[in-house]
Short mmCIF file of C-alpha atoms and ligand atoms in Angstrom, two decimals:
data_model
loop_
_atom_site.label_atom_id
_atom_site.label_comp_id
_atom_site.label_asym_id
_atom_site.label_seq_id
_atom_site.Cartn_x
_atom_site.Cartn_y
_atom_site.Cartn_z
CA MET A 14 0.44 0.03 0.09
CA LYS A 15 0.61 3.21 -0.70
CA ASN A 16 -0.30 6.66 0.55
CA LEU A 17 0.58 9.66 -2.49
CA ILE A 18 0.42 13.43 -2.48
CA LEU A 19 1.41 15.15 -6.14
CA ILE A 20 2.01 18.21 -5.71
CA ALA A 21 2.04 20.74 -8.56
CA PRO A 22 1.18 24.29 -10.72
CA PRO A 23 -1.72 24.19 -12.14
CA GLY A 24 -1.37 22.56 -15.80
CA ALA A 25 1.44 20.47 -14.60
CA GLY A 26 0.17 17.08 -15.57
CA LYS A 27 -0.12 15.92 -12.61
CA GLY A 28 -4.04 15.19 -13.47
CA THR A 29 -2.35 12.70 -15.96
CA GLN A 30 0.06 10.62 -13.91
CA ALA A 31 -2.60 11.02 -10.77
CA LYS A 32 -3.96 8.46 -14.02
CA MET A 33 -0.77 6.46 -15.15
CA LEU A 34 -0.12 6.30 -11.32
CA CYS A 35 -3.25 4.99 -10.24
CA LYS A 36 -3.23 2.82 -13.10
CA LYS A 37 0.42 0.70 -12.49
CA TYR A 38 -0.50 0.36 -8.74
CA ASN A 39 -3.97 -0.13 -8.29
CA LEU A 40 -4.47 3.26 -6.84
CA VAL A 41 -7.16 5.45 -6.09
CA HIS A 42 -7.26 8.73 -7.55
CA ILE A 43 -8.63 11.21 -5.64
CA SER A 44 -8.64 15.33 -7.05
CA ILE A 45 -9.80 17.92 -5.15
CA GLY A 46 -10.77 19.77 -8.19
CA ASP A 47 -12.92 17.44 -9.47
CA LEU A 48 -13.80 16.65 -5.78
CA LEU A 49 -15.00 20.74 -5.80
CA ARG A 50 -17.02 21.01 -9.54
CA SER A 51 -19.21 17.17 -8.85
CA GLN A 52 -20.44 18.36 -5.83
CA THR A 53 -23.16 19.66 -8.08
CA ASP A 54 -25.62 20.87 -4.73
CA LEU A 55 -22.80 23.73 -3.91
CA ASN A 56 -24.18 27.27 -3.48
CA GLU A 57 -24.09 29.55 -6.32
CA SER A 58 -21.73 31.79 -4.50
CA LEU A 59 -19.41 28.57 -3.68
CA LYS A 60 -18.81 28.00 -7.47
CA GLU A 61 -18.42 31.51 -8.48
CA LYS A 62 -15.20 31.43 -6.30
CA ILE A 63 -14.48 27.96 -8.43
CA LYS A 64 -15.06 30.46 -11.48
CA LYS A 65 -13.00 32.97 -10.59
CA GLY A 66 -10.37 30.73 -9.05
CA VAL A 67 -10.19 31.68 -5.28
CA LEU A 68 -9.72 29.59 -2.94
CA ILE A 69 -12.18 27.25 -1.07
CA ASP A 70 -12.20 27.65 1.86
CA ASP A 71 -10.06 24.34 3.44
CA ASN A 72 -13.03 23.74 6.50
CA ILE A 73 -15.13 22.48 3.19
CA ILE A 74 -12.53 21.08 1.34
CA PHE A 75 -11.33 19.39 5.33
CA GLU A 76 -15.31 17.82 5.51
CA LEU A 77 -14.90 16.70 1.28
CA LEU A 78 -11.80 14.74 1.60
CA LYS A 79 -12.91 13.51 4.99
CA ASN A 80 -15.94 11.88 4.01
CA ARG A 81 -13.66 10.64 0.67
CA LEU A 82 -10.88 9.00 3.53
CA ASN A 83 -13.45 6.99 4.74
CA LYS A 84 -14.78 4.94 1.58
CA ASP A 85 -12.91 1.67 1.96
CA ASP A 86 -11.54 1.60 -1.70
CA ILE A 87 -8.81 4.08 0.28
CA LYS A 88 -7.71 0.31 1.14
CA ASN A 89 -4.55 -0.27 -1.37
CA GLY A 90 -3.72 3.25 -1.28
CA PHE A 91 -4.20 6.81 -2.95
CA ILE A 92 -2.82 9.74 -4.69
CA LEU A 93 -4.37 13.16 -3.06
CA ASP A 94 -3.15 15.15 -6.84
CA GLY A 95 -4.07 19.26 -5.22
CA PHE A 96 -3.54 18.42 -1.35
CA PRO A 97 -2.55 20.25 0.58
CA ARG A 98 -1.88 23.46 -1.27
CA ASN A 99 -1.13 25.74 1.68
CA LEU A 100 0.35 24.91 5.15
CA ASN A 101 -2.69 24.27 6.94
CA GLN A 102 -4.31 22.55 4.74
CA ALA A 103 -0.86 20.46 5.95
CA ILE A 104 -1.27 20.59 8.98
CA GLY A 105 -5.05 19.71 8.45
CA LEU A 106 -4.35 16.79 6.95
CA GLU A 107 -2.03 14.92 9.29
CA ASN A 108 -5.34 14.80 11.38
CA ILE A 109 -7.38 13.41 8.99
CA ILE A 110 -4.94 10.83 8.06
CA LYS A 111 -1.31 9.90 9.48
CA ASN A 112 0.33 7.75 6.84
CA ILE A 113 1.24 9.33 3.75
CA ASP A 114 4.21 7.64 2.39
CA VAL A 115 5.37 10.30 -0.30
CA VAL A 116 4.98 13.27 -2.00
CA ILE A 117 6.10 14.00 -4.77
CA TYR A 118 6.39 17.73 -6.51
CA LEU A 119 5.91 18.46 -10.21
CA GLU A 120 8.34 22.26 -11.34
CA VAL A 121 7.73 23.82 -14.12
CA PRO A 122 8.57 26.98 -15.46
CA LYS A 123 5.64 29.61 -15.27
CA LYS A 124 5.20 30.58 -19.77
CA GLU A 125 5.29 26.11 -20.20
CA LEU A 126 2.28 26.54 -17.76
CA GLU A 127 0.82 29.08 -19.02
CA ASN A 128 0.87 27.43 -22.82
CA ARG A 129 -0.07 24.66 -21.62
CA ILE A 130 -3.56 26.11 -19.75
CA ILE A 131 -4.39 28.93 -21.95
CA GLY A 132 -4.67 26.77 -25.15
CA ARG A 133 -5.98 23.67 -23.08
CA ILE A 134 -9.54 22.20 -25.00
CA ILE A 135 -11.37 19.74 -24.09
CA CYS A 136 -13.47 16.64 -26.29
CA SER A 137 -17.62 17.64 -24.96
CA ASN A 138 -17.72 13.54 -25.84
CA CYS A 139 -14.41 11.21 -24.75
CA GLY A 140 -12.79 13.84 -22.70
CA HIS A 141 -9.63 13.85 -24.76
CA VAL A 142 -7.96 16.73 -24.10
CA TYR A 143 -6.06 19.07 -27.19
CA ASN A 144 -4.09 21.61 -26.94
CA SER A 145 -4.09 24.81 -29.56
CA LEU A 146 -0.32 26.46 -28.36
CA ILE A 147 1.14 23.66 -28.21
CA GLU A 148 2.18 21.98 -32.14
CA LYS A 149 1.94 18.25 -31.20
CA LEU A 150 -1.00 18.73 -29.00
CA ARG A 151 -3.01 21.08 -31.25
CA PRO A 152 -6.63 18.43 -33.35
CA THR A 153 -6.34 18.71 -36.92
CA ASN A 154 -8.98 20.78 -37.46
CA ASN A 155 -10.08 23.15 -34.50
CA ASP A 156 -12.91 22.98 -32.82
CA ILE A 157 -13.45 18.87 -33.92
CA CYS A 158 -11.89 15.67 -31.51
CA ASP A 159 -10.10 14.13 -34.11
CA ILE A 160 -11.11 10.56 -32.75
CA CYS A 161 -15.17 11.31 -32.50
CA ASN A 162 -15.84 14.21 -34.07
CA SER A 163 -17.56 16.40 -31.04
CA LYS A 164 -17.33 19.24 -30.58
CA LEU A 165 -13.70 20.77 -28.67
CA GLU A 166 -14.60 23.39 -25.96
CA LYS A 167 -12.54 25.05 -23.18
CA ARG A 168 -13.49 24.78 -19.54
CA ILE A 169 -14.68 27.68 -18.16
CA ASP A 170 -12.19 28.81 -15.89
CA ASP A 171 -9.30 28.54 -18.45
CA THR A 172 -8.43 31.31 -19.16
CA LEU A 173 -4.96 34.38 -18.28
CA GLU A 174 -6.69 35.85 -15.73
CA VAL A 175 -7.44 33.50 -13.70
CA PHE A 176 -3.80 31.87 -14.63
CA GLU A 177 -2.73 34.56 -13.04
CA LYS A 178 -4.44 34.83 -9.70
CA ARG A 179 -3.66 30.36 -9.39
CA TYR A 180 -0.23 30.86 -9.89
CA ASP A 181 0.60 33.88 -7.82
CA THR A 182 -0.81 32.36 -5.19
CA TYR A 183 0.46 29.16 -5.97
CA ILE A 184 3.55 29.95 -5.26
CA LYS A 185 2.80 32.00 -1.83
CA GLU A 186 1.43 28.94 -0.04
CA THR A 187 3.16 25.65 -1.34
CA GLN A 188 6.43 26.81 -0.45
CA PRO A 189 6.03 26.11 3.24
CA VAL A 190 4.24 23.32 2.17
CA LEU A 191 7.26 21.73 0.39
CA GLU A 192 9.36 22.62 3.26
CA PHE A 193 6.64 20.66 5.21
CA TYR A 194 7.22 17.76 3.48
CA LYS A 195 11.58 18.37 3.02
CA LYS A 196 11.17 17.70 7.32
CA GLN A 197 9.62 14.75 7.24
CA GLU A 198 12.52 13.56 4.72
CA LYS A 199 9.07 13.01 2.11
CA LEU A 200 9.17 15.43 -0.31
CA TYR A 201 10.55 14.29 -4.25
CA THR A 202 11.24 16.80 -6.67
CA ILE A 203 11.32 16.91 -10.42
CA ASN A 204 12.12 18.67 -12.84
CA LEU A 205 11.27 17.00 -15.71
CA LEU A 206 8.95 18.10 -19.04
CA ASP A 207 7.62 14.83 -20.65
CA LYS A 208 5.18 13.26 -19.18
CA ASP A 209 6.98 9.38 -19.64
CA GLU A 210 10.24 10.68 -17.90
CA ILE A 211 8.34 12.35 -14.91
CA PHE A 212 6.48 9.16 -14.81
CA ASN A 213 9.20 6.98 -15.10
CA GLU A 214 10.90 9.28 -12.33
CA ILE A 215 7.71 8.71 -9.98
CA VAL A 216 8.45 5.14 -9.99
CA ARG A 217 11.55 4.67 -9.47
CA ILE A 218 11.00 7.24 -6.22
CA LEU A 219 8.25 4.57 -4.98
CA LYS A 220 10.84 1.86 -6.23
ZN1 ZN B 315 -13.86 13.28 -28.68
#
């Protein structure tokens, strides 16, 4: 059993890594973003905050997370994706679950992240992700999915304004979290860009 935390700026591809790792090690992927987005009963002011990229109150996230970590399916291990985002959350997490084994930090230059997010377009049907700003990720026809011919869409919160705000907050708040796990000797920093290289490096670390 392995319990992992993946820390990375928005657009670093931690969702992709999480999926690959879940498959290889049979782990459960717990994404705070998905947990929040899937709460259809969220009130309007919360939805508005998510849309604007404002960080959500820690207590709401703890509640969602506590419920999720109480489920039986995490017994084989899990990957926490997008959490903890600040020191308060890191400390609070210790009260919910003690046995975090490894913390992986994906380091990516800001301009690279900006292109990945601003150009991101997603198939409304099969969920395949393309990018209009990155040559090898462009769809053959502008707004149409190569795989299923459905319409491609931008996510509502993938704007430059939201990106800048998220990135600045991210840098300011993440540093203390990295220090926190460094002291516990659980932190591994990876500064590679290719997703297969990153994946191989994580596999090496987990060994
Ligand atoms: Zn598609």
